[in-house]
Tab-separated table of C-alpha atoms in Angstrom:
chain	number	residue	atom	x	y	z
A	1	MET	CA	109.267	162.235	52.901
A	2	LEU	CA	105.326	161.656	53.899
A	3	PHE	CA	104.822	159.026	51.101
A	4	SER	CA	107.985	157.085	52.159
A	5	ARG	CA	107.116	156.965	55.808
A	6	ARG	CA	103.727	155.536	54.870
A	7	LEU	CA	105.194	153.239	52.367
A	8	MET	CA	107.402	151.864	54.816
A	9	LEU	CA	104.777	151.333	57.440
A	10	GLY	CA	102.604	149.369	54.885
A	11	LEU	CA	105.569	147.301	53.870
A	12	ALA	CA	106.055	146.569	57.481
A	13	MET	CA	102.494	145.549	58.253
A	14	ALA	CA	102.357	143.295	55.261
A	15	SER	CA	105.433	141.491	56.339
A	16	THR	CA	104.136	140.722	59.775
A	17	LEU	CA	100.682	139.441	58.196
A	18	ALA	CA	102.472	137.484	55.665
A	19	PHE	CA	104.996	135.816	57.785
A	20	PRO	CA	103.707	135.588	61.429
A	21	ALA	CA	105.461	132.300	62.236
A	22	MET	CA	108.833	133.770	61.016
A	23	ALA	CA	108.445	136.956	63.225
A	24	GLU	CA	107.223	135.229	66.293
A	25	GLY	CA	109.501	131.986	65.989
A	26	PRO	CA	108.404	128.754	67.187
A	27	THR	CA	106.299	128.119	70.584
A	28	GLU	CA	108.804	126.972	73.239
A	29	ILE	CA	107.391	124.677	75.829
A	30	ASP	CA	109.094	122.623	78.484
A	31	LEU	CA	108.209	118.874	79.260
A	32	PHE	CA	109.101	117.809	82.919
A	33	PHE	CA	109.972	113.991	83.254
A	34	PRO	CA	111.139	111.840	85.972
A	35	VAL	CA	113.374	108.821	85.764
A	36	PRO	CA	111.854	106.136	88.325
A	37	VAL	CA	113.418	102.951	87.249
A	38	ASP	CA	116.861	101.768	86.133
A	39	GLY	CA	118.663	102.206	82.633
A	40	LYS	CA	118.948	105.033	80.036
A	41	LEU	CA	115.630	106.661	80.374
A	42	ALA	CA	116.922	110.330	80.138
A	43	ARG	CA	118.910	109.507	77.039
A	44	ASP	CA	115.959	107.884	75.492
A	45	MET	CA	113.766	110.854	76.153
A	46	GLY	CA	116.435	113.256	74.745
A	47	THR	CA	116.173	111.193	71.596
A	48	MET	CA	112.510	111.446	71.247
A	49	ILE	CA	112.298	115.186	72.028
A	50	LYS	CA	115.005	115.813	69.295
A	51	GLU	CA	112.875	113.931	66.740
A	52	PHE	CA	109.747	115.834	67.775
A	53	ASN	CA	111.422	119.332	67.332
A	54	GLU	CA	112.917	118.158	64.144
A	55	THR	CA	109.158	117.212	62.628
A	56	HIS	CA	107.492	120.069	64.363
A	57	PRO	CA	109.096	123.203	63.538
A	58	ALA	CA	106.479	125.423	64.878
A	59	ILE	CA	107.258	124.043	68.388
A	60	LYS	CA	110.496	123.715	70.354
A	61	ALA	CA	110.228	121.438	73.301
A	62	THR	CA	112.795	121.048	76.076
A	63	ALA	CA	112.706	118.146	77.939
A	64	VAL	CA	113.536	119.076	81.775
A	65	TYR	CA	114.869	116.026	84.039
A	66	THR	CA	112.924	116.336	87.401
A	67	GLY	CA	114.022	113.374	89.576
A	68	SER	CA	111.724	110.780	91.109
A	69	TYR	CA	107.941	110.864	90.811
A	70	ASP	CA	107.735	112.612	94.148
A	71	ASP	CA	110.112	115.139	93.019
A	72	THR	CA	108.441	115.716	90.018
A	73	LEU	CA	105.233	116.363	91.986
A	74	ILE	CA	106.864	118.811	94.121
A	75	LYS	CA	108.561	120.665	91.207
A	76	THR	CA	105.451	120.815	89.103
A	77	ARG	CA	103.461	122.222	92.169
A	78	ALA	CA	106.335	124.926	92.726
A	79	ALA	CA	106.277	125.891	88.899
A	80	ILE	CA	102.205	126.343	89.104
A	81	LYS	CA	102.440	128.235	92.291
A	82	ALA	CA	105.119	130.700	90.516
A	83	GLY	CA	102.971	131.258	87.773
A	84	LYS	CA	105.217	129.197	85.239
A	85	PRO	CA	104.020	126.156	84.862
A	86	PRO	CA	105.474	123.385	82.363
A	87	ALA	CA	103.369	122.844	79.362
A	88	ALA	CA	103.335	119.089	80.005
A	89	VAL	CA	104.602	116.750	82.623
A	90	ILE	CA	104.915	112.852	82.895
A	91	MET	CA	103.233	112.399	86.122
A	92	SER	CA	102.952	109.559	88.289
A	93	ALA	CA	99.479	108.089	87.100
A	94	ASN	CA	98.343	107.940	90.754
A	95	PHE	CA	98.877	111.650	91.445
A	96	LEU	CA	96.163	112.827	89.280
A	97	LEU	CA	93.456	112.588	91.628
A	98	ASP	CA	95.064	114.765	94.204
A	99	MET	CA	96.074	117.337	91.547
A	100	GLN	CA	92.436	117.332	90.412
A	101	ILE	CA	91.239	117.983	93.718
A	102	GLU	CA	93.806	120.824	94.144
A	103	ASN	CA	92.749	122.357	90.783
A	104	GLU	CA	96.276	121.994	89.182
A	105	LEU	CA	95.310	120.197	86.192
A	106	THR	CA	93.667	121.076	83.011
A	107	ASN	CA	90.664	119.177	81.999
A	108	LEU	CA	91.694	117.869	78.373
A	109	ASP	CA	87.906	117.227	77.336
A	110	ALA	CA	87.695	120.135	75.287
A	111	LEU	CA	91.204	119.789	73.433
A	112	ILE	CA	90.130	116.133	72.594
A	113	LYS	CA	86.611	117.875	71.109
A	114	SER	CA	88.694	120.044	69.139
A	115	ASP	CA	90.134	117.399	67.369
A	116	GLY	CA	86.838	116.302	66.414
A	117	SER	CA	87.087	113.271	68.416
A	118	THR	CA	84.953	112.104	71.605
A	119	LYS	CA	86.364	111.207	74.966
A	120	GLU	CA	85.223	107.653	74.242
A	121	GLN	CA	87.124	107.548	71.021
A	122	PHE	CA	90.319	109.140	72.163
A	123	LEU	CA	90.382	106.715	75.472
A	124	GLY	CA	89.577	103.919	73.251
A	125	GLN	CA	93.118	103.782	71.806
A	126	PHE	CA	94.386	102.834	75.103
A	127	PHE	CA	94.100	99.630	77.263
A	128	PRO	CA	91.096	99.790	79.392
A	129	ALA	CA	92.865	98.975	82.548
A	130	LEU	CA	94.540	102.306	82.278
A	131	GLN	CA	91.331	104.508	82.100
A	132	GLY	CA	90.982	104.398	85.795
A	133	ASN	CA	93.880	106.556	86.559
A	134	ALA	CA	93.110	108.898	83.597
A	135	VAL	CA	89.531	109.836	83.886
A	136	ILE	CA	88.127	111.592	87.137
A	137	ASN	CA	84.549	112.536	87.249
A	138	ARG	CA	83.855	111.450	83.703
A	139	SER	CA	86.525	113.918	82.271
A	140	VAL	CA	89.906	113.211	80.862
A	141	TYR	CA	92.919	114.463	83.021
A	142	GLY	CA	95.649	112.405	81.885
A	143	VAL	CA	96.803	110.373	78.802
A	144	PRO	CA	98.591	107.170	79.394
A	145	PHE	CA	102.278	107.297	78.482
A	146	HIS	CA	104.479	104.631	79.975
A	147	ASN	CA	102.690	102.226	82.245
A	148	SER	CA	103.836	99.215	84.351
A	149	THR	CA	102.730	96.276	86.200
A	150	PRO	CA	104.964	94.583	88.696
A	151	LEU	CA	106.603	91.530	87.768
A	152	LEU	CA	108.448	88.370	88.970
A	153	TYR	CA	111.852	88.065	87.837
A	154	ILE	CA	113.535	84.793	87.970
A	155	ASN	CA	117.221	83.768	87.406
A	156	ALA	CA	116.631	80.845	85.342
A	157	ASP	CA	120.193	79.576	85.622
A	158	LYS	CA	119.893	79.243	89.334
A	159	ALA	CA	116.467	77.855	89.497
A	160	LYS	CA	117.633	75.102	87.154
A	161	GLU	CA	120.658	74.625	89.676
A	162	ALA	CA	118.204	74.093	92.499
A	163	GLY	CA	116.003	71.682	90.552
A	164	LEU	CA	113.282	73.897	89.849
A	165	ASP	CA	111.690	74.462	86.355
A	166	PRO	CA	111.792	78.177	85.115
A	167	ASN	CA	109.475	77.320	82.532
A	168	LYS	CA	106.861	76.743	85.467
A	169	PRO	CA	107.415	79.577	87.741
A	170	PRO	CA	105.620	79.814	91.164
A	171	GLN	CA	101.901	80.572	91.021
A	172	THR	CA	101.047	80.931	94.714
A	173	TRP	CA	102.696	82.694	97.715
A	174	ALA	CA	103.121	79.155	99.067
A	175	GLU	CA	105.085	78.023	95.842
A	176	LEU	CA	106.983	81.256	95.926
A	177	THR	CA	107.947	80.739	99.669
A	178	ASP	CA	109.067	77.118	98.550
A	179	TRP	CA	111.341	78.356	95.654
A	180	ALA	CA	112.878	81.121	97.746
A	181	LYS	CA	113.698	78.595	100.288
A	182	LYS	CA	115.379	76.282	97.674
A	183	LEU	CA	117.176	79.299	95.970
A	184	THR	CA	118.774	80.928	99.433
A	185	LYS	CA	122.259	79.730	99.849
A	186	ARG	CA	124.071	80.009	103.124
A	187	ASP	CA	127.829	79.513	104.373
A	188	GLY	CA	127.433	79.084	108.042
A	189	ASP	CA	125.292	81.926	109.491
A	190	LYS	CA	126.184	84.225	106.239
A	191	VAL	CA	123.805	84.269	103.455
A	192	THR	CA	125.354	84.184	100.018
A	193	GLN	CA	122.323	84.174	97.669
A	194	TRP	CA	118.879	85.325	98.895
A	195	GLY	CA	115.925	83.632	97.268
A	196	ILE	CA	113.941	86.757	96.715
A	197	ALA	CA	114.228	90.543	97.018
A	198	ILE	CA	111.225	93.070	97.354
A	199	PRO	CA	111.802	96.647	96.958
A	200	CYS	CA	110.652	98.887	99.978
A	201	ALA	CA	111.493	102.661	99.409
A	202	TYR	CA	109.228	105.578	99.263
A	203	ASP	CA	106.833	105.204	96.224
A	204	TYR	CA	108.146	101.603	95.694
A	205	CYS	CA	107.154	100.296	98.966
A	206	GLY	CA	103.415	101.717	98.652
A	207	TRP	CA	103.213	100.018	95.209
A	208	MET	CA	104.284	96.573	96.506
A	209	MET	CA	102.055	96.777	99.317
A	210	GLU	CA	99.063	97.604	96.982
A	211	THR	CA	100.485	94.513	94.738
A	212	LEU	CA	100.379	91.880	97.799
A	213	THR	CA	97.221	93.191	99.419
A	214	MET	CA	95.601	92.740	96.213
A	215	SER	CA	97.023	89.320	95.644
A	216	ASN	CA	95.501	88.561	98.997
A	217	GLY	CA	92.163	89.545	97.773
A	218	GLY	CA	92.052	92.906	99.398
A	219	ARG	CA	91.899	96.546	98.445
A	220	TYR	CA	94.255	99.357	99.205
A	221	TYR	CA	91.766	102.355	98.878
A	222	ASN	CA	88.302	103.370	97.910
A	223	GLU	CA	88.546	103.413	94.197
A	224	GLU	CA	85.307	105.495	94.117
A	225	PHE	CA	86.057	108.315	96.903
A	226	GLY	CA	89.539	110.244	97.904
A	227	GLY	CA	89.154	109.837	101.581
A	228	GLU	CA	89.426	106.386	102.381
A	229	VAL	CA	92.331	103.609	102.979
A	230	TYR	CA	92.161	100.310	104.059
A	231	TYR	CA	95.133	99.572	106.111
A	232	ASP	CA	94.257	97.934	109.081
A	233	THR	CA	92.287	95.140	107.575
A	234	PRO	CA	92.907	91.284	107.255
A	235	SER	CA	93.996	91.229	103.638
A	236	MET	CA	96.683	93.853	104.191
A	237	LEU	CA	97.814	92.437	107.383
A	238	GLY	CA	98.127	88.908	105.694
A	239	ALA	CA	100.343	90.588	102.981
A	240	LEU	CA	102.713	92.319	105.396
A	241	THR	CA	102.931	89.423	107.554
A	242	TRP	CA	103.760	87.137	104.462
A	243	TRP	CA	106.538	89.658	103.613
A	244	ASN	CA	107.468	89.850	107.278
A	245	ASP	CA	107.901	86.102	107.405
A	246	LEU	CA	110.066	85.763	103.994
A	247	VAL	CA	112.626	88.166	106.163
A	248	TYR	CA	112.386	86.746	109.824
A	249	LYS	CA	110.541	83.328	109.671
A	250	HIS	CA	111.739	81.868	106.492
A	251	LYS	CA	115.160	83.997	106.298
A	252	VAL	CA	115.026	83.912	102.212
A	253	HIS	CA	114.730	87.856	102.054
A	254	ALA	CA	117.225	90.307	103.269
A	255	PRO	CA	116.249	92.169	106.236
A	256	GLY	CA	115.568	95.942	105.961
A	257	ALA	CA	113.869	98.209	103.585
A	258	THR	CA	115.796	97.990	100.048
A	259	PRO	CA	115.466	100.672	97.502
A	260	GLY	CA	114.335	99.702	93.852
A	261	PRO	CA	117.888	100.164	92.300
A	262	ALA	CA	119.515	98.084	95.135
A	263	VAL	CA	116.970	95.203	94.398
A	264	SER	CA	117.838	95.152	90.813
A	265	THR	CA	121.399	95.301	91.290
A	266	SER	CA	121.266	92.600	93.637
A	267	PHE	CA	119.524	90.621	90.977
A	268	ILE	CA	121.816	91.586	88.073
A	269	SER	CA	124.874	90.496	90.435
A	270	GLY	CA	123.432	87.106	91.258
A	271	ASN	CA	122.856	88.283	94.992
A	272	ALA	CA	119.220	87.549	94.727
A	273	ALA	CA	117.776	84.716	92.522
A	274	MET	CA	114.202	86.419	92.243
A	275	MET	CA	112.773	89.826	92.686
A	276	MET	CA	109.604	91.528	92.498
A	277	LEU	CA	110.080	94.801	90.225
A	278	SER	CA	108.526	96.960	87.698
A	279	THR	CA	108.372	96.092	84.040
A	280	GLY	CA	109.928	99.261	83.508
A	281	SER	CA	113.135	97.669	84.646
A	282	LEU	CA	112.921	95.060	82.083
A	283	THR	CA	115.317	96.548	79.273
A	284	TYR	CA	117.764	97.091	82.036
A	285	VAL	CA	117.598	93.748	83.127
A	286	ARG	CA	117.711	92.361	79.331
A	287	ASP	CA	120.788	94.493	78.822
A	288	ASN	CA	122.544	93.708	81.747
A	289	ALA	CA	122.038	90.257	82.896
A	290	LYS	CA	124.741	87.748	81.993
A	291	PHE	CA	122.342	85.012	82.821
A	292	ASN	CA	119.229	83.388	81.440
A	293	TYR	CA	116.219	84.940	83.209
A	294	LYS	CA	112.304	84.626	83.034
A	295	VAL	CA	109.482	87.277	84.084
A	296	ALA	CA	106.360	85.868	85.478
A	297	PHE	CA	102.952	87.156	86.822
A	298	ILE	CA	103.028	88.033	90.569
A	299	PRO	CA	102.052	84.945	92.528
A	300	ARG	CA	98.875	85.019	94.379
A	301	ASN	CA	97.366	84.055	97.680
A	302	VAL	CA	93.613	84.645	97.075
A	303	ARG	CA	93.660	85.853	93.371
A	304	ASN	CA	95.762	87.180	90.607
A	305	ALA	CA	95.741	91.056	90.630
A	306	VAL	CA	98.238	93.834	90.157
A	307	PRO	CA	97.868	97.663	90.634
A	308	ILE	CA	98.849	99.670	87.245
A	309	GLY	CA	101.950	101.812	87.653
A	310	GLY	CA	103.964	104.307	85.549
A	311	ALA	CA	102.877	107.437	84.427
A	312	SER	CA	100.473	109.751	82.242
A	313	LEU	CA	101.014	112.786	80.367
A	314	ILE	CA	99.235	115.996	81.877
A	315	VAL	CA	98.745	119.614	81.164
A	316	PRO	CA	99.081	121.565	84.387
A	317	ALA	CA	96.597	124.467	85.225
A	318	GLY	CA	97.210	127.998	84.408
A	319	LEU	CA	98.898	127.763	81.030
A	320	GLU	CA	98.417	130.206	78.141
A	321	ALA	CA	96.523	128.779	74.881
A	322	GLU	CA	99.359	128.963	72.895
A	323	LYS	CA	101.738	126.633	74.962
A	324	GLN	CA	98.441	124.381	75.751
A	325	LYS	CA	97.902	123.990	71.974
A	326	ALA	CA	101.802	122.945	71.610
A	327	ALA	CA	101.458	120.863	74.703
A	328	TRP	CA	98.666	118.941	73.129
A	329	THR	CA	100.273	118.417	70.041
A	330	LEU	CA	103.497	116.936	71.781
A	331	ILE	CA	101.310	114.757	74.065
A	332	LYS	CA	99.365	113.300	70.937
A	333	TRP	CA	102.625	112.606	69.268
A	334	MET	CA	104.368	110.978	72.417
A	335	THR	CA	101.244	108.761	72.807
A	336	SER	CA	101.026	107.755	69.022
A	337	PRO	CA	101.193	104.194	68.029
A	338	GLU	CA	104.655	104.374	66.481
A	339	LYS	CA	106.262	106.342	69.308
A	340	SER	CA	104.543	104.481	72.000
A	341	GLY	CA	105.915	101.400	70.693
A	342	TRP	CA	109.481	102.800	70.333
A	343	TRP	CA	109.354	104.144	73.910
A	344	SER	CA	108.304	100.667	75.273
A	345	ARG	CA	111.025	98.787	73.190
A	346	ALA	CA	113.581	101.314	74.579
A	347	THR	CA	112.465	101.342	78.283
A	348	GLY	CA	110.651	98.302	78.959
A	349	TYR	CA	107.416	100.025	79.993
A	350	PHE	CA	104.648	98.361	78.054
A	351	ALA	CA	102.839	100.589	75.368
A	352	PRO	CA	99.505	101.906	76.586
A	353	ASN	CA	98.401	102.579	72.832
A	354	MET	CA	96.924	99.152	71.724
A	355	ALA	CA	97.561	99.676	68.138
A	356	ALA	CA	101.410	100.288	69.057
A	357	TYR	CA	101.335	96.167	69.013
A	358	LYS	CA	100.262	96.043	65.508
A	359	THR	CA	103.222	97.849	64.135
A	360	PRO	CA	105.691	95.953	62.030
A	361	GLU	CA	108.440	96.978	64.350
A	362	MET	CA	106.687	95.834	67.587
A	363	VAL	CA	105.594	92.420	66.021
A	364	ASP	CA	109.160	91.714	65.206
A	365	PHE	CA	110.441	93.153	68.726
A	366	LEU	CA	108.145	90.803	70.467
A	367	ASN	CA	108.931	87.717	68.093
A	368	LYS	CA	112.790	88.386	69.465
A	369	ASN	CA	111.688	89.214	73.103
A	370	PRO	CA	108.677	87.423	74.345
A	371	ASP	CA	109.371	88.268	77.665
A	372	ALA	CA	108.113	91.851	76.921
A	373	LYS	CA	104.608	90.037	76.742
A	374	THR	CA	104.081	89.260	80.313
A	375	ALA	CA	103.369	92.720	81.640
A	376	VAL	CA	100.649	93.158	78.687
A	377	GLU	CA	99.062	89.851	79.517
A	378	GLN	CA	98.863	90.690	83.297
A	379	LEU	CA	96.644	93.619	82.338
A	380	ASP	CA	93.600	91.396	82.226
A	381	VAL	CA	93.986	91.438	85.833
A	382	ALA	CA	95.272	94.906	86.432
A	383	LYS	CA	93.348	97.444	88.521
A	384	PRO	CA	93.702	101.312	89.131
A	385	TRP	CA	96.520	102.733	91.189
A	386	PHE	CA	96.213	103.815	94.628
A	387	ALA	CA	94.960	107.450	94.378
A	388	THR	CA	93.490	109.813	97.211
A	389	TYR	CA	93.432	113.087	98.571
A	390	LYS	CA	96.956	114.009	99.687
A	391	THR	CA	98.410	110.937	97.864
A	392	VAL	CA	101.713	111.004	98.807
A	393	PRO	CA	101.436	111.781	102.613
A	394	VAL	CA	98.724	109.172	102.900
A	395	ARG	CA	101.115	106.548	101.125
A	396	LYS	CA	104.071	107.507	103.268
A	397	ASN	CA	101.940	106.807	106.534
A	398	LEU	CA	101.846	103.272	105.417
A	399	GLU	CA	105.501	103.263	104.017
A	400	ASP	CA	106.917	104.603	107.455
A	401	GLU	CA	105.394	101.817	109.264
A	402	VAL	CA	106.207	98.841	106.546
A	403	MET	CA	109.747	99.942	106.868
A	404	LEU	CA	109.805	99.621	110.428
A	405	VAL	CA	108.391	95.971	110.289
A	406	LEU	CA	111.126	95.072	107.562
A	407	ASN	CA	113.759	96.663	109.874
A	408	GLY	CA	112.455	94.280	112.780
A	409	LYS	CA	111.208	97.283	114.994
A	410	LYS	CA	107.484	96.421	114.756
A	411	GLN	CA	104.988	93.593	114.409
A	412	PRO	CA	102.814	93.917	111.236
A	413	LYS	CA	99.503	94.377	113.150
A	414	GLU	CA	101.030	97.308	115.290
A	415	ALA	CA	102.421	98.957	112.167
A	416	LEU	CA	99.093	98.764	110.278
A	417	VAL	CA	97.080	100.011	113.134
A	418	ALA	CA	99.414	102.946	113.591
A	419	ALA	CA	99.488	103.644	109.604
A	420	GLN	CA	95.506	103.602	109.485
A	421	LYS	CA	95.590	106.127	112.157
A	422	ALA	CA	97.838	108.330	110.861
A	423	ALA	CA	96.260	108.152	107.376
A	424	ASP	CA	92.863	108.910	108.747
A	425	GLU	CA	94.417	111.933	110.298
A	426	THR	CA	95.789	113.127	107.153
A	427	LEU	CA	92.588	112.481	105.223
A	428	LYS	CA	90.394	114.363	107.803
A	429	PRO	CA	90.218	117.639	106.069
A	430	TYR	CA	88.912	116.260	102.883
A	431	ASN	CA	86.149	113.915	104.683
A	432	GLU	CA	84.970	116.779	106.623
A	433	THR	CA	84.584	119.043	103.629
A	434	SER	CA	83.679	116.792	100.702
A	435	LEU	CA	81.331	114.586	102.655
A	436	LYS	CA	79.767	117.563	104.204
A	437	LEU	CA	79.367	115.842	107.522
A	438	PRO	CA	76.516	117.230	110.272
């Protein structure tokens, strides 16, 4: 009997040592993902994760839809606070600085080193314009996944009807204003077709204000320090004044603050002849427009310049080592040239991994869809996305005031003075501690 018990115990131990993976099963991880633009992004994410699980049997990843970029930040922080962080998150690229300040991110340097790579080699895969929102204090905290720049979309058929050449899109604000005037149609006092539509809702509004301010030669924030924004400045005043003039002086842009989906719907339906929107909506436009369209650089007043948008993959803080390793495997797979290119073709975001554009599938796709090149070409003038301490509240300090302007309740100067005052107050705790003011 004693012999039998020892034998059984030995067999059990041998079985455990020989087949640890079978005994423990796959490492289960969650990926939080937002859907910030139009289209079938959620379905595409399901397709991508299904393929990952089929090719990586030691890991079982589950994609968890988390709403907008702002919602995703809130839910990720709640999960970290509850001690149950997701293994990976597709996080708005400009939230990383705030999360790093709050110790909510995993520094990825050690994971990169464990692969036998250097930070420079790892980052060298991605377009240089994206690195400003991925690297903080010379350490890597995010991996570019789906990124964007704002584009000017033009209904080419309506442009031709108005005597405009869609192959020579407006290059400056003055030219864009002229185009918008010619493309606006009225029936008495009623506007039947707007010349231009620009989105303004939480998140999108701040990005568009940064776009216009940069095009006007200015800056939105201090790129070297998370405690300063430049709302009450001549360059931002010029940007908001031009936007306000499109609405109330030239009457070529609908009054009110319009969310991104309403802008794309207006363009698709023919209610707006031009729009400024993310390249992330390009596939949606391509699949749904019943007319010929063109995409172009954002017109300038002073210079051609646009902010980076979109999201990076992050690993939240507080994750156990096994899940952290599994998350890193998932992140590297999702950002490989092949998957990066597939995601770009499916969604309209450009592929951050430069090698994606050398794959046969991408070369063939771009030959058939040259409009997908514009956002990549615009990267030559792209700069990092607005990122500060308390990014969302500081951004909303401005967005609340811009909405009042577009709704006809404030003038641009009055609004920007109020936005600056509110943002300075929001940033005050960080400045007082990080600068160690006397």
